[in-house]
Every structure is written in C-alpha cells, then in structure tokens.
PDB file of C-alpha atoms in Angstrom:
ATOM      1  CA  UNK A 245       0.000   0.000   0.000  1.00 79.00           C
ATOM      2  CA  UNK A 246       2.711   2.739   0.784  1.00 91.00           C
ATOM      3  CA  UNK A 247       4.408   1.932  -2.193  1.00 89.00           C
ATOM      4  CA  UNK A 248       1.215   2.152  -4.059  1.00 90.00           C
ATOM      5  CA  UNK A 249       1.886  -1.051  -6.289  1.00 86.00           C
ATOM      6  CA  UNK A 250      -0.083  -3.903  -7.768  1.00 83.00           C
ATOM      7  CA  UNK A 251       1.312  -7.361  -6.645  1.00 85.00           C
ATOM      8  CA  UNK A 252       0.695 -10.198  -8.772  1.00 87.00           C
ATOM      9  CA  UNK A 253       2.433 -13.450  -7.789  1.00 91.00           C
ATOM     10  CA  UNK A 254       2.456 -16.774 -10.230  1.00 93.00           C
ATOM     11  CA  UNK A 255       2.963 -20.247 -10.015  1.00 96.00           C
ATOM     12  CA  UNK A 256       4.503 -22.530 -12.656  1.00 96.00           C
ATOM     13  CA  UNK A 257       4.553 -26.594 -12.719  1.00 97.00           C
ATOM     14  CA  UNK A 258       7.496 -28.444 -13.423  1.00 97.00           C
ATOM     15  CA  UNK A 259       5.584 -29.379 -16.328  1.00 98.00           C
ATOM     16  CA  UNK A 260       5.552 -26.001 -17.559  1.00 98.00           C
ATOM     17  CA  UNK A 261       9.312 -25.588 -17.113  1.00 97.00           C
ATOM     18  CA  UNK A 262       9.769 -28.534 -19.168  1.00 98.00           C
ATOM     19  CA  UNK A 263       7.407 -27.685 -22.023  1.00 98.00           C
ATOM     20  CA  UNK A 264       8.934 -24.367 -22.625  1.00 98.00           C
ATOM     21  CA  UNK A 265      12.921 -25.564 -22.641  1.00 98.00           C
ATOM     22  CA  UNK A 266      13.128 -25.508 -26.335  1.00 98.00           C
ATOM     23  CA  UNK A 267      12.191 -21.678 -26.390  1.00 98.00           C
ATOM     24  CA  UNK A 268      13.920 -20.695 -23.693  1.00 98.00           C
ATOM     25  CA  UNK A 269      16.875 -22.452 -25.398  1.00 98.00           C
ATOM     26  CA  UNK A 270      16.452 -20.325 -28.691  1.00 98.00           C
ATOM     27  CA  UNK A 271      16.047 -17.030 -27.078  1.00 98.00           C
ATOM     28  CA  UNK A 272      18.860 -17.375 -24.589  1.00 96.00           C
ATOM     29  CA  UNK A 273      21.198 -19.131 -27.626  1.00 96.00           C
ATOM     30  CA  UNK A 274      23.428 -21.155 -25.193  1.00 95.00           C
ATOM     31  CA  UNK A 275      22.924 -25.281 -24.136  1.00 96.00           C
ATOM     32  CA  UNK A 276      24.626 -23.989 -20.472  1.00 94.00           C
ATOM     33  CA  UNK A 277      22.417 -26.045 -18.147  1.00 95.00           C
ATOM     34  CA  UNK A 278      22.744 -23.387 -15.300  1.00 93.00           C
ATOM     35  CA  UNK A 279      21.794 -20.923 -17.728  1.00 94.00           C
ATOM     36  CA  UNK A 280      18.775 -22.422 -19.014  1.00 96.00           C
ATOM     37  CA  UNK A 281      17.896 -23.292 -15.213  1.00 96.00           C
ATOM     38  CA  UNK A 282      18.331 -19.530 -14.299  1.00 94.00           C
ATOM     39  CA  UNK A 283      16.338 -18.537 -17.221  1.00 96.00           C
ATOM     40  CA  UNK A 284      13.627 -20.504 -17.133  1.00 98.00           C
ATOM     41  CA  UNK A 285      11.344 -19.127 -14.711  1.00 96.00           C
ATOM     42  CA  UNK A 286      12.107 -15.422 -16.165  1.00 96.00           C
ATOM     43  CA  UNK A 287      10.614 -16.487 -19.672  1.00 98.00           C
ATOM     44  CA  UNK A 288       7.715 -18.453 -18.158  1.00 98.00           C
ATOM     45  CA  UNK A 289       7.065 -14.888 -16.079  1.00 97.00           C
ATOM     46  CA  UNK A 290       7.735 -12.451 -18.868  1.00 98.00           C
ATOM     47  CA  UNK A 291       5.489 -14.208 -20.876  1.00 97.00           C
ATOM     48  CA  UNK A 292       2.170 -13.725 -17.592  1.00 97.00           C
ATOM     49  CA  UNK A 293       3.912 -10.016 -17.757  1.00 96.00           C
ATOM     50  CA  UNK A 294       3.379  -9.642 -21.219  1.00 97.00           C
ATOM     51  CA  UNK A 295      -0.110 -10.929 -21.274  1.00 96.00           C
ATOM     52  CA  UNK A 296      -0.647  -7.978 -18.294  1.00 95.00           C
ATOM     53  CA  UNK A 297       0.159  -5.440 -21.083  1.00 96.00           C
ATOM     54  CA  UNK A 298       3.021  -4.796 -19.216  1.00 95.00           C
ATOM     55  CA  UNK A 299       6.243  -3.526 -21.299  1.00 96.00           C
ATOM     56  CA  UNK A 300       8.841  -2.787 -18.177  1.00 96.00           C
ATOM     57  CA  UNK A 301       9.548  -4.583 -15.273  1.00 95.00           C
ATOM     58  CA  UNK A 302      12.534  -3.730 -12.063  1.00 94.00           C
ATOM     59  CA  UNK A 303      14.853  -6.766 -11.951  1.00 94.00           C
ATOM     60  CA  UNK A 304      16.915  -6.964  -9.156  1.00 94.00           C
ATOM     61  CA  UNK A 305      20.137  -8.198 -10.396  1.00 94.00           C
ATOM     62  CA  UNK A 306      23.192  -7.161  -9.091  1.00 94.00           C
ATOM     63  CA  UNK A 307      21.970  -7.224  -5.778  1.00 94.00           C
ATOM     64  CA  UNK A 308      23.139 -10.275  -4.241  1.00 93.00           C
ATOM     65  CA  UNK A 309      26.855  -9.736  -5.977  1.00 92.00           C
ATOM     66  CA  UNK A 310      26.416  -6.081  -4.575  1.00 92.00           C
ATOM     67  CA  UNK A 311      25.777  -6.620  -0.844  1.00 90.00           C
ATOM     68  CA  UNK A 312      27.278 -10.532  -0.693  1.00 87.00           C
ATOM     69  CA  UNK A 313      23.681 -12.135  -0.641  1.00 88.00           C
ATOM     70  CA  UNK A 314      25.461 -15.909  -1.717  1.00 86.00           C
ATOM     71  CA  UNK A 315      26.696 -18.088   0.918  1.00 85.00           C
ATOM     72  CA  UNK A 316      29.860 -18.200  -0.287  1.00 82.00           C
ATOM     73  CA  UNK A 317      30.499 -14.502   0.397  1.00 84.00           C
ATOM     74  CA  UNK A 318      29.778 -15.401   3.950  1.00 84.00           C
ATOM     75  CA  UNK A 319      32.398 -17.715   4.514  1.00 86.00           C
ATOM     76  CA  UNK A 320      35.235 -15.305   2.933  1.00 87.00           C
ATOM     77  CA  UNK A 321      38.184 -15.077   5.231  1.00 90.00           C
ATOM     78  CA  UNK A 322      38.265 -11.210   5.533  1.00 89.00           C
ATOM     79  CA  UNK A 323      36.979  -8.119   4.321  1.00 87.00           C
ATOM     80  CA  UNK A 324      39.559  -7.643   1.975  1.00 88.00           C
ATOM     81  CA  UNK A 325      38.933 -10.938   0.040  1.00 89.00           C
ATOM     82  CA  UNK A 326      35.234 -10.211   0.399  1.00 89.00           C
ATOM     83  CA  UNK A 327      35.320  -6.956  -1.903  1.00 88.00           C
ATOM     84  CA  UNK A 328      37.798  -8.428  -4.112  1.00 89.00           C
ATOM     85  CA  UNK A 329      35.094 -11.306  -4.972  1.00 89.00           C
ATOM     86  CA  UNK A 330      32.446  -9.042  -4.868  1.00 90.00           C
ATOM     87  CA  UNK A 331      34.245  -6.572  -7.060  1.00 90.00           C
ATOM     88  CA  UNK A 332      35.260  -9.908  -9.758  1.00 90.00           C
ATOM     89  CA  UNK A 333      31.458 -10.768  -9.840  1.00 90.00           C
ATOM     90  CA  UNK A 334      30.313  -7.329 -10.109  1.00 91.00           C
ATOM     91  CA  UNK A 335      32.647  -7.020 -13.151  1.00 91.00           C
ATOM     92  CA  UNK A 336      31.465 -10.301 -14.746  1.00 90.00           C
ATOM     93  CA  UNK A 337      27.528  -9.981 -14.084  1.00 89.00           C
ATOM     94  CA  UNK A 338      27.408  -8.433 -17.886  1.00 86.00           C
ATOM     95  CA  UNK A 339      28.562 -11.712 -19.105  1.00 85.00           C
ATOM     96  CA  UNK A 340      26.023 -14.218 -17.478  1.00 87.00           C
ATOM     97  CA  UNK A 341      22.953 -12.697 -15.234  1.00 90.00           C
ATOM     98  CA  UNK A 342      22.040  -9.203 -17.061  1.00 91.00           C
ATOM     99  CA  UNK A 343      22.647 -10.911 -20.986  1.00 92.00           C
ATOM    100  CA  UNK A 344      20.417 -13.957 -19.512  1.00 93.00           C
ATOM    101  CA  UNK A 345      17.919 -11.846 -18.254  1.00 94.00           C
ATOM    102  CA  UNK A 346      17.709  -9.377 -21.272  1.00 95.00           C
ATOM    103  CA  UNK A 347      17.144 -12.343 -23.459  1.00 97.00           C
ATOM    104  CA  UNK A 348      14.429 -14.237 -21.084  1.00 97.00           C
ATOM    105  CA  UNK A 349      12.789 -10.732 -20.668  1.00 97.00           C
ATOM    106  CA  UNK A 350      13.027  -9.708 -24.516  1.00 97.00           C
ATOM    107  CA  UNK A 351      11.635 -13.080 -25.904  1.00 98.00           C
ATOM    108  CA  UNK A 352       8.337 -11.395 -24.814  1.00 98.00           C
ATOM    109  CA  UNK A 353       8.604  -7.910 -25.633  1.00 97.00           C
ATOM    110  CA  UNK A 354       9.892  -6.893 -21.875  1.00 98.00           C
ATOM    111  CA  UNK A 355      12.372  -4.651 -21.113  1.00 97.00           C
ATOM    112  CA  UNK A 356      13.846  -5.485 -17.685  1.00 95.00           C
ATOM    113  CA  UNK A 357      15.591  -2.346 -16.104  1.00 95.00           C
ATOM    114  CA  UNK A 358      18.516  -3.419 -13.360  1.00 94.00           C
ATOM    115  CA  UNK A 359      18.338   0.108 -11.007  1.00 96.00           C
ATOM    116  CA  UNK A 360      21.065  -2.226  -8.476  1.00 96.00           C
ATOM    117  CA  UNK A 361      24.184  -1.515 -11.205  1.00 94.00           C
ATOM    118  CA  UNK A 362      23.617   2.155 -11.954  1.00 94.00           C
ATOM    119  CA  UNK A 363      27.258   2.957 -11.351  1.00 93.00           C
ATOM    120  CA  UNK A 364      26.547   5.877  -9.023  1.00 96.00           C
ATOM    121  CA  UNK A 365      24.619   3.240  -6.618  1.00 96.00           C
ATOM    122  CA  UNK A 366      27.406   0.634  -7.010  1.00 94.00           C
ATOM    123  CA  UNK A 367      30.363   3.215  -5.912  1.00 93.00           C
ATOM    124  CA  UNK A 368      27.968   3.791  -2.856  1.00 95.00           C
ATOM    125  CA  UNK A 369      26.980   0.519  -2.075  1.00 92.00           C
ATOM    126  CA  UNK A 370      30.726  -0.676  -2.483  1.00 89.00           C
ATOM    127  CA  UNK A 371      31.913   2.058   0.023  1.00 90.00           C
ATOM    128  CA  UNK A 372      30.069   0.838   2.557  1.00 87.00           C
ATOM    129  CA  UNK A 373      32.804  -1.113   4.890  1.00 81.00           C
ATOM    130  CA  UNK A 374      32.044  -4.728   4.350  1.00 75.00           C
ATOM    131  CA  UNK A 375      31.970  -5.261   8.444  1.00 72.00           C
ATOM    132  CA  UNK A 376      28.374  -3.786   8.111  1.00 68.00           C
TER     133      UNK A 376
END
C-alpha cells in the first residue's frame, strides 16, 4: 500500500518448465544447463507479464553480488577478500545474469531495467565497509 503497487504473484509446474525448454533455449542461444535453469522461470514470467500489457519490469540483479547475498560470500576469510570477490562478480555480471535476463525478458517484448548496477549506486553501495 505505501508503495502504491499492484502485486501479482504466479505459479509454474514443473511441467511447464519442461514444455517451454526448447524456447527458452532459442532465445537465450546457449545449451549452459545453469543458464537455461536460471532462465527458465524469467521467460515463463515475462510471458504472464506480457499478457498484463506490461512492457517494463525492475529486476533486481546485481543485488546479491552487490551486498554478498550468496553463501559463499559469507564464509570469505576477511573483508579484503570479500570486496575483491564481490568486485570480480560485479565485473562479470554483464557476461552471465544481465545478458540472460535481457534475453528471457526480450523473448516477450519486456524490457527489464537493473536500477542495483547504476554505477553511481554501485560506488555507494561498495563504500560501505564490508563489516556492516
């Protein structure tokens, strides 16, 4: 309410994970199982977005690479090796997460905006001292 959104949640069957691999295959152009897993469930939901009328969605990747939301970040030794991991994922993220979702998104007409690596909000976010 004091956001003054809609919420719409959606549930998917296995079965309907299954039946749309070969798509999801074509628009993301790789075999990569972890790929495919990842994008999956962001065709399947583009697509109930899409039938919404709904051109634009907020993704939220970046995040988790941003403020060490994996459990491997947790078990770094120190806070120096901490940013250096999450500054080598940050780096990379172009490569795998945002190109996989700007394919699963854009298979249906969506254009999924990533507000968590404007570069002005990543120099804040990584000045924050990891202890935190």
């Amino acid at each position: 309410d004091y956001l003054q959104t809609r919420h719409h949640e959606f549930y998917f069957t296995v079965q309907e994970g299954i039946d749309a691999l070969e798509e999801v295959i074509y628009h993301i152009e790789t075999y990569d199982v972890t790929t495919i897993r990842a994008s999956t469930p962001m065709f399947l939901m583009s697509r109930k977005i899409k039938s919404l009328g709904v051109k634009m969605v907020i993704s939220g990747e970046g995040s988790d690479e941003i403020f060490g939301g994996y459990l491997y970040f947790h078990k770094a030794p120190n806070k120096k090796e901490f940013h250096q991991e999450t500054c080598r994922k940050i780096k990379a993220l172009h490569l795998y997460d945002c190109l996989r979702a700007n394919k699963a998104t854009s298979a249906w007409g969506v254009e999924a905006r990533v507000p968590f690596l404007d570069k002005e909000f990543i120099n804040v976010a990584m000045s924050i001292d990891p202890e935190w």
